[in-house]
PDB file of C-alpha atoms in Angstrom:
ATOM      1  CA  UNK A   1     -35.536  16.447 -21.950  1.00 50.00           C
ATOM      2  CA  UNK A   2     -37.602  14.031 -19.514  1.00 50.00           C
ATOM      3  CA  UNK A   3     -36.046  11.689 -17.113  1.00 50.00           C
ATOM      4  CA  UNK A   4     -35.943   8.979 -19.432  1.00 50.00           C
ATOM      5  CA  UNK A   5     -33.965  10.568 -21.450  1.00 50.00           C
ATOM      6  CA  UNK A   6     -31.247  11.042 -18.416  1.00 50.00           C
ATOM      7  CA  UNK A   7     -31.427   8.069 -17.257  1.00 54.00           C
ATOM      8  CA  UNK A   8     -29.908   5.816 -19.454  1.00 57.00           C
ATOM      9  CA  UNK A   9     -26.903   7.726 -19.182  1.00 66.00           C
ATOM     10  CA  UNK A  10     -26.679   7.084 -15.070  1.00 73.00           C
ATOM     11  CA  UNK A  11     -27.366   3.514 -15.460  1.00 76.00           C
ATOM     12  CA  UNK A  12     -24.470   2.883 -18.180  1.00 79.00           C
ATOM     13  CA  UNK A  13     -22.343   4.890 -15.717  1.00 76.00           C
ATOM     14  CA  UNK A  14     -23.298   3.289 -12.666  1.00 78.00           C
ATOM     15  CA  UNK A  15     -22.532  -0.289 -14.452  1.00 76.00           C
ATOM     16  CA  UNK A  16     -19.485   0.812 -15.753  1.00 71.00           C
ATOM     17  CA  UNK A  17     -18.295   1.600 -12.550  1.00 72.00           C
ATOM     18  CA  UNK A  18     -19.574  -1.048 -11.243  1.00 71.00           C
ATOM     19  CA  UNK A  19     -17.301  -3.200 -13.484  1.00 73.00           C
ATOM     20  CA  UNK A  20     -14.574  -1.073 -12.606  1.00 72.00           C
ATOM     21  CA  UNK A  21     -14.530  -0.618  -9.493  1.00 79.00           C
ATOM     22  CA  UNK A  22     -11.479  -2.191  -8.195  1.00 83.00           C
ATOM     23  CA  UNK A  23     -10.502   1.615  -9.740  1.00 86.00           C
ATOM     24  CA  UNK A  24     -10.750   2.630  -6.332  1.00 87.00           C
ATOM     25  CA  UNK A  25      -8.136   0.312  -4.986  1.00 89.00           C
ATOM     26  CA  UNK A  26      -6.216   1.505  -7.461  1.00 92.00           C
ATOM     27  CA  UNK A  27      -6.749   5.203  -6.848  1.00 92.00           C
ATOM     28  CA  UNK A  28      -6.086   4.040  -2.705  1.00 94.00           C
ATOM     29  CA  UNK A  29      -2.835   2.817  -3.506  1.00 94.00           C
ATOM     30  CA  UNK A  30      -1.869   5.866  -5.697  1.00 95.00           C
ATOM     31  CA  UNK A  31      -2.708   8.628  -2.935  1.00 96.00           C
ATOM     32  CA  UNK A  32      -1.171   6.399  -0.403  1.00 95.00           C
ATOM     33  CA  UNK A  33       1.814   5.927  -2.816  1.00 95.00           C
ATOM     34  CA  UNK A  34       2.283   9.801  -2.796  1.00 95.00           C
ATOM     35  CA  UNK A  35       1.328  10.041   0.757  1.00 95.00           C
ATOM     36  CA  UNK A  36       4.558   7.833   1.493  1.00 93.00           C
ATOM     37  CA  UNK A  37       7.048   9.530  -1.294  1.00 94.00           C
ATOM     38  CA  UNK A  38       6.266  12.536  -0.418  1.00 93.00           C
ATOM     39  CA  UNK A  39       6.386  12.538   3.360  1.00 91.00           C
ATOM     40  CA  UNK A  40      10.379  10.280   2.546  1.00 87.00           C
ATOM     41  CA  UNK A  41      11.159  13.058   0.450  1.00 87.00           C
ATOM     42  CA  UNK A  42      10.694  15.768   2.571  1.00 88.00           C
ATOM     43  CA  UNK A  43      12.162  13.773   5.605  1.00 82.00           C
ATOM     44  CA  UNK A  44      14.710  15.453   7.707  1.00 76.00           C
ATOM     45  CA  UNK A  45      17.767  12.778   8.148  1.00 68.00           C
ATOM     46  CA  UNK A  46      21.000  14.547   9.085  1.00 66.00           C
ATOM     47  CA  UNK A  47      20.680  13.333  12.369  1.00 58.00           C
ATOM     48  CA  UNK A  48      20.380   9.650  11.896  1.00 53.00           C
ATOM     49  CA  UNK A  49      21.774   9.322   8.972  1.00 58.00           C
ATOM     50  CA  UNK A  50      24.597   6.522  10.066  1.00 61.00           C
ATOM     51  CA  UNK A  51      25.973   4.747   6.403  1.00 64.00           C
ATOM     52  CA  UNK A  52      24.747   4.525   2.332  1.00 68.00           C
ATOM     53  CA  UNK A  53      21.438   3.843   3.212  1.00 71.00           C
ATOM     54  CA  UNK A  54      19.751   6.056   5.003  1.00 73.00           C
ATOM     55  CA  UNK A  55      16.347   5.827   6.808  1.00 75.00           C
ATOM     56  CA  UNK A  56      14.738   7.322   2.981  1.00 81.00           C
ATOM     57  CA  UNK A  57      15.366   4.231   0.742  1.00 83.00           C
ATOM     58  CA  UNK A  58      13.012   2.398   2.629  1.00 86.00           C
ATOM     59  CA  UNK A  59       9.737   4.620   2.336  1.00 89.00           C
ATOM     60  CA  UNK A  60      11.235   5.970  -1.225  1.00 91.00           C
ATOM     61  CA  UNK A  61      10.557   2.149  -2.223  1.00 93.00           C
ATOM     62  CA  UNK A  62       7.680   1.645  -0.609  1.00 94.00           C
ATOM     63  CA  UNK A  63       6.299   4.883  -2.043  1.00 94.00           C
ATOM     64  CA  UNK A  64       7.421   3.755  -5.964  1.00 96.00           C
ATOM     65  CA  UNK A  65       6.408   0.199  -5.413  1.00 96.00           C
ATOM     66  CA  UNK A  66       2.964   1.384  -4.345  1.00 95.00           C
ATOM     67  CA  UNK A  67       2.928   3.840  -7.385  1.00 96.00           C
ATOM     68  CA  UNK A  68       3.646   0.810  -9.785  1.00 97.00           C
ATOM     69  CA  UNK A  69       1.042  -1.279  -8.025  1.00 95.00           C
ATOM     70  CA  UNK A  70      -1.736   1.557  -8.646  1.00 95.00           C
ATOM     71  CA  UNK A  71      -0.734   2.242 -12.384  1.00 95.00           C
ATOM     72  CA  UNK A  72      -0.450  -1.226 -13.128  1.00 94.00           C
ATOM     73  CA  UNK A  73      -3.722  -2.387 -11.141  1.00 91.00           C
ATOM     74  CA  UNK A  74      -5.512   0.519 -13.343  1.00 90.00           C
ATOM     75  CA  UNK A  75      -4.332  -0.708 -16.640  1.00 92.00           C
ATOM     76  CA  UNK A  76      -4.906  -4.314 -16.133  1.00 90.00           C
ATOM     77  CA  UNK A  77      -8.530  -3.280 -14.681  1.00 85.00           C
ATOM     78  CA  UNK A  78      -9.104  -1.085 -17.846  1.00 87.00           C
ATOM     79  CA  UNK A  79      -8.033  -4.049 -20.126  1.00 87.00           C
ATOM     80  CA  UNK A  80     -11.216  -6.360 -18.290  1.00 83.00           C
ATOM     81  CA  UNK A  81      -9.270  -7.985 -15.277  1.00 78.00           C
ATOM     82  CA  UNK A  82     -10.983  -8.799 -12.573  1.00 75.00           C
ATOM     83  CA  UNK A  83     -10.629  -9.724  -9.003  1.00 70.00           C
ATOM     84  CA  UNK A  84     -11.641 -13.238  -8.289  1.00 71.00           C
ATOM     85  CA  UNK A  85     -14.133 -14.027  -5.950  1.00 65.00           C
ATOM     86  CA  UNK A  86     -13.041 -15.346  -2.259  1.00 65.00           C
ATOM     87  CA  UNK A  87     -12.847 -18.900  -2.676  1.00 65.00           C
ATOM     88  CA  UNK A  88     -13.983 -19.952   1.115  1.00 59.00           C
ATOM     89  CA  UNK A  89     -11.834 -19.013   4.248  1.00 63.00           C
ATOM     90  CA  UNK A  90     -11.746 -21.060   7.463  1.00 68.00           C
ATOM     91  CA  UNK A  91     -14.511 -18.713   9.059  1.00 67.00           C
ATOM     92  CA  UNK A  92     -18.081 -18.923   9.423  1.00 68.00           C
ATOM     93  CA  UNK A  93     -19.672 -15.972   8.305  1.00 66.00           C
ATOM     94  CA  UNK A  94     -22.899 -16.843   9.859  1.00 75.00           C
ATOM     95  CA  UNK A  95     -21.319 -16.626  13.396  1.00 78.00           C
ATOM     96  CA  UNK A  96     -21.568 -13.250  14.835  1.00 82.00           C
ATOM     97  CA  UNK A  97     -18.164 -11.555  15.519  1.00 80.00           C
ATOM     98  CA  UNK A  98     -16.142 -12.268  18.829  1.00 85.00           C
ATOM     99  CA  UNK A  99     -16.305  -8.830  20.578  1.00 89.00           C
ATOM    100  CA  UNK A 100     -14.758  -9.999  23.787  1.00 92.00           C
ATOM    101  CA  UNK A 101     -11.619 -11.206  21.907  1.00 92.00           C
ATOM    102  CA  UNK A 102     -11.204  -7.816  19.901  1.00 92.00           C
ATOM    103  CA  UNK A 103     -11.622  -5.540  22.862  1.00 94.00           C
ATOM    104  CA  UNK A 104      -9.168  -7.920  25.114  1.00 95.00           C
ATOM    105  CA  UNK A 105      -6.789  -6.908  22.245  1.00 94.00           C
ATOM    106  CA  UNK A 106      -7.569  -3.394  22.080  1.00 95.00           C
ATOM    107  CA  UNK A 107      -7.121  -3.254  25.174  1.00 96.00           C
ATOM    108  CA  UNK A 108      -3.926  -4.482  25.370  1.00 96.00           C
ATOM    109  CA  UNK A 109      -2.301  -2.759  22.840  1.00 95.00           C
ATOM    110  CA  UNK A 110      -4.184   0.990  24.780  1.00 96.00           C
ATOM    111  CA  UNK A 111      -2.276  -0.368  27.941  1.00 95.00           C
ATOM    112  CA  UNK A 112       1.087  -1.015  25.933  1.00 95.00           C
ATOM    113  CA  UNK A 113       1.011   2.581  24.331  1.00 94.00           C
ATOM    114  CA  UNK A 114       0.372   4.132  27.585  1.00 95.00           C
ATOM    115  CA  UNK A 115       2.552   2.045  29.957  1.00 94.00           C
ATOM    116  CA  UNK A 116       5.755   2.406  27.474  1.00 92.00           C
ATOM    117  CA  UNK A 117       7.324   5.170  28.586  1.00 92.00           C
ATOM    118  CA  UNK A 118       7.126   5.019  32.696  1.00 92.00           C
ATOM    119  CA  UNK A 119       7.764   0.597  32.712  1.00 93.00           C
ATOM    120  CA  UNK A 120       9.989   0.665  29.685  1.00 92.00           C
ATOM    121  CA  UNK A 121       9.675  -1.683  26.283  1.00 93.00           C
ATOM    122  CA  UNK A 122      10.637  -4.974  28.184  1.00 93.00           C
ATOM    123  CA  UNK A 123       8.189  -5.140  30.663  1.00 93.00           C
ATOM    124  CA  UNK A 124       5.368  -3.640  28.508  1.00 95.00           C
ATOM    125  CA  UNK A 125       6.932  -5.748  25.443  1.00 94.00           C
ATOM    126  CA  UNK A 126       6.382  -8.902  27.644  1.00 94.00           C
ATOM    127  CA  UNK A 127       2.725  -7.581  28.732  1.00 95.00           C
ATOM    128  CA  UNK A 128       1.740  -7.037  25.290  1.00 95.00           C
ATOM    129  CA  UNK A 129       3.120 -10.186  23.959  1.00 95.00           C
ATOM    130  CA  UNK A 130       1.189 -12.002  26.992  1.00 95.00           C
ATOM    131  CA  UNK A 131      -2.127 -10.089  26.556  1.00 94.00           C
ATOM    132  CA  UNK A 132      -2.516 -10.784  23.303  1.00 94.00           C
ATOM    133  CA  UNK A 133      -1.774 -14.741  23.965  1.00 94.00           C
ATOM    134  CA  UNK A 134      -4.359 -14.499  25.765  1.00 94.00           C
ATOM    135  CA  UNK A 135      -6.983 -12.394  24.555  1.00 93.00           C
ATOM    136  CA  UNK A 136      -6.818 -14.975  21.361  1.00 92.00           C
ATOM    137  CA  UNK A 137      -7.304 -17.957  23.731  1.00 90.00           C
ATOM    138  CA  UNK A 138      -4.249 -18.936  25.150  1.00 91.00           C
ATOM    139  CA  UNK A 139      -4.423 -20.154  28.692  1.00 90.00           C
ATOM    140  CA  UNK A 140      -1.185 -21.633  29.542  1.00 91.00           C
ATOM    141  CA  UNK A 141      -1.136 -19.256  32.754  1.00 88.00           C
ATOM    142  CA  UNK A 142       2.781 -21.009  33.345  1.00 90.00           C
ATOM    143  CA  UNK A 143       4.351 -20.835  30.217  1.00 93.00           C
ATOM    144  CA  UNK A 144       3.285 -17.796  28.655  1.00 94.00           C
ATOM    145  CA  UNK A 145       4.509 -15.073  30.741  1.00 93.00           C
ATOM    146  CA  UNK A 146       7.576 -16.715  30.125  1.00 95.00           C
ATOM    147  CA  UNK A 147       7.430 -16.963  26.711  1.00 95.00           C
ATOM    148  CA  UNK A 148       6.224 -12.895  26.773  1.00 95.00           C
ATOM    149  CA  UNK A 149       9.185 -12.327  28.809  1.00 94.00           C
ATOM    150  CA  UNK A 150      12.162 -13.762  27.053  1.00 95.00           C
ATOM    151  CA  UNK A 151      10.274 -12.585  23.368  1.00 95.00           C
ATOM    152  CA  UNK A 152      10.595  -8.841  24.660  1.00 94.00           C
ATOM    153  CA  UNK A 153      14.078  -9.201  26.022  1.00 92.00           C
ATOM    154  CA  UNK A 154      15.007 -10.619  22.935  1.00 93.00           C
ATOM    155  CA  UNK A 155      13.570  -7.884  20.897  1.00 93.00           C
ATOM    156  CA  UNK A 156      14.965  -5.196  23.035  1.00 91.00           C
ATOM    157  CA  UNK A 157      18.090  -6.335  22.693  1.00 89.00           C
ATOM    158  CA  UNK A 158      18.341  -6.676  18.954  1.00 89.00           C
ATOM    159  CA  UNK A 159      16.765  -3.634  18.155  1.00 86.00           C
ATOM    160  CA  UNK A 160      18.434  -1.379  21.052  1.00 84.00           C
ATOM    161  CA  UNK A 161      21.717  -2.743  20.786  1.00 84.00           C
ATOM    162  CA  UNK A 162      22.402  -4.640  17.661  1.00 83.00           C
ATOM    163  CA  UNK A 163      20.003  -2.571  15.222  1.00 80.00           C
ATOM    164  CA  UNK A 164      20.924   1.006  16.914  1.00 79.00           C
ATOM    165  CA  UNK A 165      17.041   1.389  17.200  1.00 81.00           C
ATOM    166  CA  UNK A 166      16.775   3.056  20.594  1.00 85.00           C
ATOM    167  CA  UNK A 167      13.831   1.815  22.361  1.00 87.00           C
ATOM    168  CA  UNK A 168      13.070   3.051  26.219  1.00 89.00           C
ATOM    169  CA  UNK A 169      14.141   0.692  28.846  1.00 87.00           C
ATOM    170  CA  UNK A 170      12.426   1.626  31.556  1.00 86.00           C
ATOM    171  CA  UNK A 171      13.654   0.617  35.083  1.00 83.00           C
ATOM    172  CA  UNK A 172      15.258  -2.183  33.599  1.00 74.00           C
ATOM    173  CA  UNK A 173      17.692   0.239  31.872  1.00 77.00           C
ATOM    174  CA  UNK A 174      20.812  -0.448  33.550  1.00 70.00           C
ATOM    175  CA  UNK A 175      20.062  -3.976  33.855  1.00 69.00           C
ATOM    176  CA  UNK A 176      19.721  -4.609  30.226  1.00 61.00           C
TER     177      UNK A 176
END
């Protein structure tokens, strides 16, 4: 058998794949489907279990749904669908990226998971919310602490006290 002879055989393969290969996405959302049912499934809830729904149905969905998507992105991709191409976005693609502006937000969102627990959601809530304003170009230096401020409070509140979600209030605990 020469070379020749093999490859044929890699070439239709590699085009075949090629013309299949949202596959992959498809085989993505499949592992991530059982990822998500199967880590539900084996949740412990006896603790926070509070009504009929318990804090399952909401992965247990999410894990089917993305088990449906999969199966039916496979079949349709099988049959000859195929993604279309991006029509245009509002970006220039020639422009190099804006490295400043993604580690400002990196940044941010380090400092939020690491100042969480000793300042509390509100004030790091209101720091996040702020550095992010800014990092994407925001310079309102007056309003926009106060904006940060009143969007974390807000949040705290309704998750903390309305939702039952208990979030860590820092030294504003009594206050709030």
């Amino acid at each position: 058998m020469t070379t020749t002879d093999v490859t044929p055989g890699r070439s239709d393969r590699r085009a075949w794949l090629r013309e299949h290969s949202e596959l992959g996405v498809s085989v993505l959302l499949l592992a991530l489907g059982a990822l998500v049912l199967t880590d539900a499934l084996t949740m412990d809830v006896e603790i926070a279990q509070r009504g009929p729904i318990g804090p399952k149905t909401v992965p247990v969905a999410v894990g089917i749904g993305l088990l449906v998507v999969a199966l039916l992105l496979a079949v349709d991709v099988l049959r000859g669908g195929r993604g279309e191409a991006e029509s245009g976005e509002d970006i220039d693609l020639s422009e190099p990226a804006d490295w400043r502006t993604v580690l400002l937000l990196a940044g941010v969102f380090l400092a939020a998971a690491v100042l969480i627990e000793p300042l509390g959601f509100p004030v790091t809530g209101a720091l996040l919310f702020w550095g992010s304003a800014y990092a994407l170009g925001s310079r309102h230096l007056d309003r926009d602490p106060l904006i940060a401020a009143v969007l974390s409070v807000v949040t705290y509140v309704i998750f903390n006290n309305l939702l039952g979600v208990p979030l860590p209030g820092g030294p504003l605990m009594g206050v709030l």
